[in-house]
Coordinates of C-alpha atoms in Angstrom, one line a residue:
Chain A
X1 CA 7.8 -14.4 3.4
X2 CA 5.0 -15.2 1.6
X3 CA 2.9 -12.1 -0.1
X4 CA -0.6 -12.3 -1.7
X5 CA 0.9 -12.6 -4.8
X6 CA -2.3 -13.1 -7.0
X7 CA -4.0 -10.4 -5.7
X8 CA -1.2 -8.4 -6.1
X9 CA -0.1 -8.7 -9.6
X10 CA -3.8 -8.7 -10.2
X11 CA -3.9 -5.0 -8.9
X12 CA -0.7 -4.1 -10.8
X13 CA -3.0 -4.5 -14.1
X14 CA -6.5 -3.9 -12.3
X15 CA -8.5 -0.8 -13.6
X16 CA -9.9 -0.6 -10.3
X17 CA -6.9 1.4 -8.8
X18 CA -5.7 4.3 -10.6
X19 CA -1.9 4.5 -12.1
X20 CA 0.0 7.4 -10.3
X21 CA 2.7 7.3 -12.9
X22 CA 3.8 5.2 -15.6
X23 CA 7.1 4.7 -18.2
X24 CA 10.7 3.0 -18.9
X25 CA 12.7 3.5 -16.5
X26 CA 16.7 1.3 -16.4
X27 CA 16.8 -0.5 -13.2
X28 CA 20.3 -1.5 -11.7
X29 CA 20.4 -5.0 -10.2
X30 CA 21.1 -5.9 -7.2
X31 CA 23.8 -8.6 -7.3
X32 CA 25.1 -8.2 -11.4
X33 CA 25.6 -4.1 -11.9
X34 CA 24.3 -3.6 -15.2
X35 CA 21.0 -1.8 -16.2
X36 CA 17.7 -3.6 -17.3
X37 CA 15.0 -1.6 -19.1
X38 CA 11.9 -2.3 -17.4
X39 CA 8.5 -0.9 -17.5
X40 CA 7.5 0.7 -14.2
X41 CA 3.5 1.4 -12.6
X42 CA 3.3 3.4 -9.8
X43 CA -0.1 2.2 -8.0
X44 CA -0.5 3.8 -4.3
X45 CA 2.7 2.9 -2.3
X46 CA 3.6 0.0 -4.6
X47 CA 5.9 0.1 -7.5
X48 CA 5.6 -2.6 -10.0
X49 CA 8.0 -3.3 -12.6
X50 CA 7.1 -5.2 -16.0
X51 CA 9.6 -6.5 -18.9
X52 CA 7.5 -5.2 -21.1
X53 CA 4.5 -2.5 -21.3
X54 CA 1.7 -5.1 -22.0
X55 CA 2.7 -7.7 -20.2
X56 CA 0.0 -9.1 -17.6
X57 CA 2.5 -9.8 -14.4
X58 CA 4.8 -7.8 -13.0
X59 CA 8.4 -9.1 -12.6
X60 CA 8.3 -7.7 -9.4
X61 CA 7.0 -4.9 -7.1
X62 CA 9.1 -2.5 -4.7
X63 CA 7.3 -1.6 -1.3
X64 CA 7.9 1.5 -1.0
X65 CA 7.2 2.4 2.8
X66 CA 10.6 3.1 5.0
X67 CA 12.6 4.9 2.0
X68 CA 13.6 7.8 0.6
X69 CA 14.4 9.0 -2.4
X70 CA 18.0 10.9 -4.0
X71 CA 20.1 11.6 -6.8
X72 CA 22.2 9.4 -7.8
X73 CA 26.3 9.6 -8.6
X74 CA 25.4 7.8 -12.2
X75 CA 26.9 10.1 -15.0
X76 CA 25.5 7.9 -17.9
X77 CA 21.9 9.0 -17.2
X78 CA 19.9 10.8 -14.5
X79 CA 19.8 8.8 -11.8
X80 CA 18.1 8.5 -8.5
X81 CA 18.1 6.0 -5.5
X82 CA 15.1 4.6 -3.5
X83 CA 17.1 4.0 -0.2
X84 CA 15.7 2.0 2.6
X85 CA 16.8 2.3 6.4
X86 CA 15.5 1.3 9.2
X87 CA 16.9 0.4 12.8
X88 CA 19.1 -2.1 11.7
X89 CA 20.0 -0.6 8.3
X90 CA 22.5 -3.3 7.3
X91 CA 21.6 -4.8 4.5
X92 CA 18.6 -3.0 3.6
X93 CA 18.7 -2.1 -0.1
X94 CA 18.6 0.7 -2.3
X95 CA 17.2 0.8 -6.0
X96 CA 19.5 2.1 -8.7
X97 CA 16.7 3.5 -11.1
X98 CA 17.5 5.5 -14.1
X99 CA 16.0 8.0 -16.9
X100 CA 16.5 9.9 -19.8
X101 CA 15.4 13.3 -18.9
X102 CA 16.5 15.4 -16.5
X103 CA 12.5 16.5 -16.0
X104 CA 11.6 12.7 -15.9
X105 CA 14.3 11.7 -13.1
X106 CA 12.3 14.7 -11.2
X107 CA 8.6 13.6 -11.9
X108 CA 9.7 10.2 -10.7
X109 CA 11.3 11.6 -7.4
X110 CA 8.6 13.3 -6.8
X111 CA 6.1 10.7 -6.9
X112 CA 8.3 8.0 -5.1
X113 CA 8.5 10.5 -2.1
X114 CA 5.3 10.6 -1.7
X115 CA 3.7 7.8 -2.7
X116 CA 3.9 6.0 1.1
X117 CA 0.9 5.3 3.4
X118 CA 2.7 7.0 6.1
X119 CA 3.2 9.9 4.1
X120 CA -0.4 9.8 3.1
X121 CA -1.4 9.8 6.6
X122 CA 0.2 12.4 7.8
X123 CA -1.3 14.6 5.0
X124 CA -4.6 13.4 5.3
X125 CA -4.2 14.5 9.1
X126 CA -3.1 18.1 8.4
X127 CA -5.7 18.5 6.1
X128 CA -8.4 17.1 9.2
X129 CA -6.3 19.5 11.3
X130 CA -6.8 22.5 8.9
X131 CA -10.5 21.4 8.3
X132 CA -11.3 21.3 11.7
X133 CA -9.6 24.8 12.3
X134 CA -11.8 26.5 9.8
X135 CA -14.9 24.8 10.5
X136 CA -14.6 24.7 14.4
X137 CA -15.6 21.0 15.2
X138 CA -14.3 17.9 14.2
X139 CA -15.1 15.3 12.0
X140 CA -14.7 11.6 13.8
X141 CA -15.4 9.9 11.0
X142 CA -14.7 9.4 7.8
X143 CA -18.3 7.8 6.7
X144 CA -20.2 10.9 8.5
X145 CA -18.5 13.3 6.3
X146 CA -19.4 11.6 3.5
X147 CA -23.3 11.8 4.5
X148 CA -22.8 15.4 5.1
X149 CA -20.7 16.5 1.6
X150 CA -24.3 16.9 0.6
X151 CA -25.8 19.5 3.3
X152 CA -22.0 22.2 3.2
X153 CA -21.9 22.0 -0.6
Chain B
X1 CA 16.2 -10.3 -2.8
X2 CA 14.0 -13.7 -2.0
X3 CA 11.7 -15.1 -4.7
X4 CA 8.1 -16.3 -4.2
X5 CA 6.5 -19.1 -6.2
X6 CA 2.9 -19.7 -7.3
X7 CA 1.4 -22.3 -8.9
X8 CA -2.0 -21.3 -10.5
X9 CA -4.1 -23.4 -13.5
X10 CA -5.3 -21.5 -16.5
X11 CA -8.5 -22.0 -18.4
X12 CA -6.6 -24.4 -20.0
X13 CA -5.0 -27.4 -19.2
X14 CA -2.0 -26.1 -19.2
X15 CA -0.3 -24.2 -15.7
X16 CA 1.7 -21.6 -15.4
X17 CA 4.4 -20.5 -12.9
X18 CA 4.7 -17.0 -11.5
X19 CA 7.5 -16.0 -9.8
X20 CA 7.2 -12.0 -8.1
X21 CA 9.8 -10.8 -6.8
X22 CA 9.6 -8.2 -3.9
X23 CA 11.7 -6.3 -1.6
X24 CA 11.5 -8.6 1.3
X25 CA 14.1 -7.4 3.7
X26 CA 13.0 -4.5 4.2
X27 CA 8.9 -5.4 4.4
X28 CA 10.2 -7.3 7.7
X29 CA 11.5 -4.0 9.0
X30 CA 7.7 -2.1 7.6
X31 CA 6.4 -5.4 9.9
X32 CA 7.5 -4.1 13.2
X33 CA 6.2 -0.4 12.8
X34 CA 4.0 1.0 14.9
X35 CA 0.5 -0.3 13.8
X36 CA -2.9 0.0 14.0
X37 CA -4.4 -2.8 15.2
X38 CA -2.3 -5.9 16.8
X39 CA -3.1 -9.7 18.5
X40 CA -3.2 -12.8 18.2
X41 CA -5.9 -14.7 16.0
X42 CA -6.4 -18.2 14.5
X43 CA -7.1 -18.2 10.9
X44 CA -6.9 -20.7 7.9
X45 CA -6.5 -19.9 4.3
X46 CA -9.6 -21.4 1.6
X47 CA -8.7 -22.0 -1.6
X48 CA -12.2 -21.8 -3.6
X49 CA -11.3 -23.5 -6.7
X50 CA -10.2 -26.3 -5.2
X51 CA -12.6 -26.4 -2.5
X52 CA -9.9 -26.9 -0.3
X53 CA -8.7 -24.7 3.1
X54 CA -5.4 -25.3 5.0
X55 CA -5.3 -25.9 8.6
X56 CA -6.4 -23.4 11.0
X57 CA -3.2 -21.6 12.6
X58 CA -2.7 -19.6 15.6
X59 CA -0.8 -16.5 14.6
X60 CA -0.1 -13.0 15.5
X61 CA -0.9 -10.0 13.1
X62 CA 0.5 -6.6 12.9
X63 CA -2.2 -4.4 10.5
X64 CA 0.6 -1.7 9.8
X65 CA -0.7 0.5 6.8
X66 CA -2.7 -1.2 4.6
X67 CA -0.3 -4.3 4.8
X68 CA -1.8 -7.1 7.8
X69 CA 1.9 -8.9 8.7
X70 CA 1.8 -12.4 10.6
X71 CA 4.1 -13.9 12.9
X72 CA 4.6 -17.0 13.9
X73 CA 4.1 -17.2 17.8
X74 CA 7.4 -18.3 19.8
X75 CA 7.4 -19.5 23.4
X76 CA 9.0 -15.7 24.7
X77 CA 6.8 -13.6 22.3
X78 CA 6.7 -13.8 18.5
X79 CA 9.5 -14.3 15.7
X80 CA 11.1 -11.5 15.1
X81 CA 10.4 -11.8 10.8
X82 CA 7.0 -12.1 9.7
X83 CA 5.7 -15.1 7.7
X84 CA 3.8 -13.4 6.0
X85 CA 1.6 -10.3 4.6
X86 CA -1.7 -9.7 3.0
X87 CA -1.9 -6.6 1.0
X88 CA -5.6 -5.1 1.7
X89 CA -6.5 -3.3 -1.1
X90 CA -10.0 -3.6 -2.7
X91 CA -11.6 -6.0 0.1
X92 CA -13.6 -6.8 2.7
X93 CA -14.0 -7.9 6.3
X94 CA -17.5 -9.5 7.3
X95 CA -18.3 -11.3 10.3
X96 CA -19.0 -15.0 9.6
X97 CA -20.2 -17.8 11.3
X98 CA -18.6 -21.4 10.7
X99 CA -18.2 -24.3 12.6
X100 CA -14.0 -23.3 13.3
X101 CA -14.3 -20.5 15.2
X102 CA -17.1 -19.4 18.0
X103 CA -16.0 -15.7 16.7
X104 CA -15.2 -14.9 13.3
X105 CA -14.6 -12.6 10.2
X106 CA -14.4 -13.4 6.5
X107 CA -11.9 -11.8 4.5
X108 CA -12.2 -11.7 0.4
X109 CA -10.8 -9.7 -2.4
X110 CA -12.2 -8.4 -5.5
X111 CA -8.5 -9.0 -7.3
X112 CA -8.3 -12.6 -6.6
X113 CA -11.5 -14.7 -6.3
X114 CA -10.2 -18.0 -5.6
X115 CA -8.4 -17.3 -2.3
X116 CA -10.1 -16.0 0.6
X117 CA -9.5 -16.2 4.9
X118 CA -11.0 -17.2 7.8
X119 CA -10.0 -15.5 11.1
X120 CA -11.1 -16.8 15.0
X121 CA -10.8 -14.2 17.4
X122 CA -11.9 -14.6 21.5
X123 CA -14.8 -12.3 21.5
X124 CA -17.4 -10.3 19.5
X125 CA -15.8 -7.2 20.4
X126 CA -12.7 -8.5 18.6
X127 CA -14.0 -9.8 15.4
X128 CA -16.0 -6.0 15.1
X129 CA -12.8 -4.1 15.7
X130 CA -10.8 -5.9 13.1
X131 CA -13.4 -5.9 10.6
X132 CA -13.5 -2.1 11.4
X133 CA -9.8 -1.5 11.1
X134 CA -9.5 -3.6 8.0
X135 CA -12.2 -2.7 6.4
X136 CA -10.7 1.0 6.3
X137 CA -7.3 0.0 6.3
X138 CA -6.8 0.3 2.2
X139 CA -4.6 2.8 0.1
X140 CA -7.5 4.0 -2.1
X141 CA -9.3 4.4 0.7
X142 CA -6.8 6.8 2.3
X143 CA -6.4 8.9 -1.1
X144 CA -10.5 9.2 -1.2
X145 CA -10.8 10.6 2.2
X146 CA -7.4 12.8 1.1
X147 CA -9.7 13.5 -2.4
X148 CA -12.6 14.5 -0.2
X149 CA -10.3 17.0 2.3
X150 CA -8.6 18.6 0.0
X151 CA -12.0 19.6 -2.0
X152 CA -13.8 20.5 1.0
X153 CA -11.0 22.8 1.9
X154 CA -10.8 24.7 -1.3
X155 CA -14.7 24.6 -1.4
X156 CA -14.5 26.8 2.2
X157 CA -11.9 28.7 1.1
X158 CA -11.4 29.1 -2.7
X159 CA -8.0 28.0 -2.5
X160 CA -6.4 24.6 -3.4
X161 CA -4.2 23.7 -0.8
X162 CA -1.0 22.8 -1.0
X163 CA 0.9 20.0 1.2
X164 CA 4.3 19.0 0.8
X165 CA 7.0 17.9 3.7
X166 CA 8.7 21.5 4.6
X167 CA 6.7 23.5 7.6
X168 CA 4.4 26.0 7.1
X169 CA 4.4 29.6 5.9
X170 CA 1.9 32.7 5.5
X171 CA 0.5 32.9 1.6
X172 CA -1.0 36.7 1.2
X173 CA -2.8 35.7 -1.5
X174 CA -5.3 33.6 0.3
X175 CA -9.0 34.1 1.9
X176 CA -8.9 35.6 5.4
X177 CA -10.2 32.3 6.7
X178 CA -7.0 30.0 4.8
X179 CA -4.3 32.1 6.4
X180 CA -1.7 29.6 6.6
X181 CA -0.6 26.3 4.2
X182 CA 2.0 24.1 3.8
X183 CA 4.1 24.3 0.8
X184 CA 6.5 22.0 -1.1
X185 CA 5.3 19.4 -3.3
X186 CA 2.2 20.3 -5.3
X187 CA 0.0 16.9 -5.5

């Protein structure tokens, strides 16, 4: 499949979107077991991954619509598990990621869960729903509530 | 996990290869979600630097989130794994006129300069509903308007709301006019 790569490890670095969380965290691999340090930046729904903190391209990026997040059976750190499932969930993965801290490995859950567009969505509709409740009509767009931030401020 | 290649010159002479890897598998499963906007359009891919653009193509796109999935048409429908996505985050949809298509749409990005696309779609109405849909389709976008919302409600009410997964419960402490939030995940 092919991804707009450039654009994307452009954003991973871009100042123009704002980093929802940052920091080391050990990443299992997939096919070989063993734990790589890698730098993670949470931007939106997309996690990208970095050998290093400076570096200017990701190594990769984990979409992270479909999934949710757990603890993980790992005793040599605080582990937790980005699972994906869908219809067919054969061989869908699940990320193996790791911390140091019992408080990081809960930050990071956190985020993860509700870092999707879907999740995003929803909320940004219960918030419409509760808006409209309290101010008795309804907003239909987006744009028109910015013009009128101005006049209920 | 499936590996992508690029091929992109520096300001040297010298290129460089880039290799991202991404969860691929499971993107085709995010590809057949329910969606926002759907159909089939032709649409070629220019490459600025090089003044160069591929062949137009007839595909069919799935705008699921802010993630536009296309499919490669098959004689009983369309294949069931996407070729391809285009993350839409910091760009824009304009209608365009070219000598390709009698109805089209532009589509650039402020992250990457050099590429940009070219869609044909079969009427006026079309090109103006995907430019619409796109064009509000992004992440940031979303988080704004969530931004905006959630201000607006503690502006009205004098408290910040709280939103999380779990249904909702009565909170004593709040205004007569907030008398019910949801509560789990404090964002």
């Amino acid at each position: 499949m092919k991804l707009n790569e450039k654009m994307l490890s452009n954003l991973a670095t871009s100042f123009l979107t704002p980093v929802d969380k940052e920091g080391w965290l050990m990443k299992r691999g997939e096919v070989n077991r063993t734990f790589l340090k890698r730098w993670f930046v949470l931007k939106g729904n997309l996690l990208f991954y970095f050998d290093k903190k400076f570096d200017k391209e990701p190594v990769g990026v984990i979409i992270l619509e479909g999934c949710t997040v757990e603890l993980a059976e790992e005793e040599s750190c605080y582990c937790f598990k980005i699972v994906f499932s869908g219809p067919n969930t054969a061989g869908l993965r699940t990320y193996v990621l790791g911390t140091e801290t019992q408080q990081e490995a809960e930050n990071w859950m956190k985020m993860i869960t509700c870092a999707s567009y879907d999740y995003l969505k929803v909320m940004v509709a219960e918030l419409q729903r509760q808006v409209d409740e309290l101010t008795g009509h309804s907003y239909f767009m987006f744009f028109s509530m910015l013009n009128e931030e101005d006049e209920l401020k | 996990m499936m590996q992508l290649q690029v091929i992109f010159a520096k300001e040297e002479e010298s290129y460089g290869i880039f290799i991202m890897r991404f969860n691929e598998k499971e993107l085709s499963v995010i590809a057949l979600q329910p969606c926002a906007l759907e159909g089939k359009l032709s649409f070629k891919t220019q490459h600025l630097e090089k003044h160069q653009e591929d062949t137009p193509k007839d595909r069919y796109f799935r705008l699921v989130g802010n993630c536009l999935f296309y499919f490669r048409c098959a004689a009983s429908g369309i294949e069931k794994v996407p070729l391809g996505a285009i993350f839409l985050e910091h760009c824009e949809a304009l209608q365009y006129t070219d000598n390709t298509f009698p109805f089209s749409f532009l589509l650039k990005f402020k992250l990457d300069r050099d590429k940009q696309y070219i869609f044909g779609c079969s009427s006026i109405q079309s090109v103006d509903k995907w430019v619409k849909t796109i064009n509000s389709a992004g992440y940031d976008q979303l988080r704004n308007r969530y931004d905006f919302l959630k201000g607006h409600m503690e502006s009205k009410t004098g408290v910040r709301p709280k939103l999380g997964l779990i249904s909702e419960t009565n909170n004593q402490e709040s205004s007569e006019s907030f008398t019910k939030y949801v509560n789990l995940i404090d964002l």
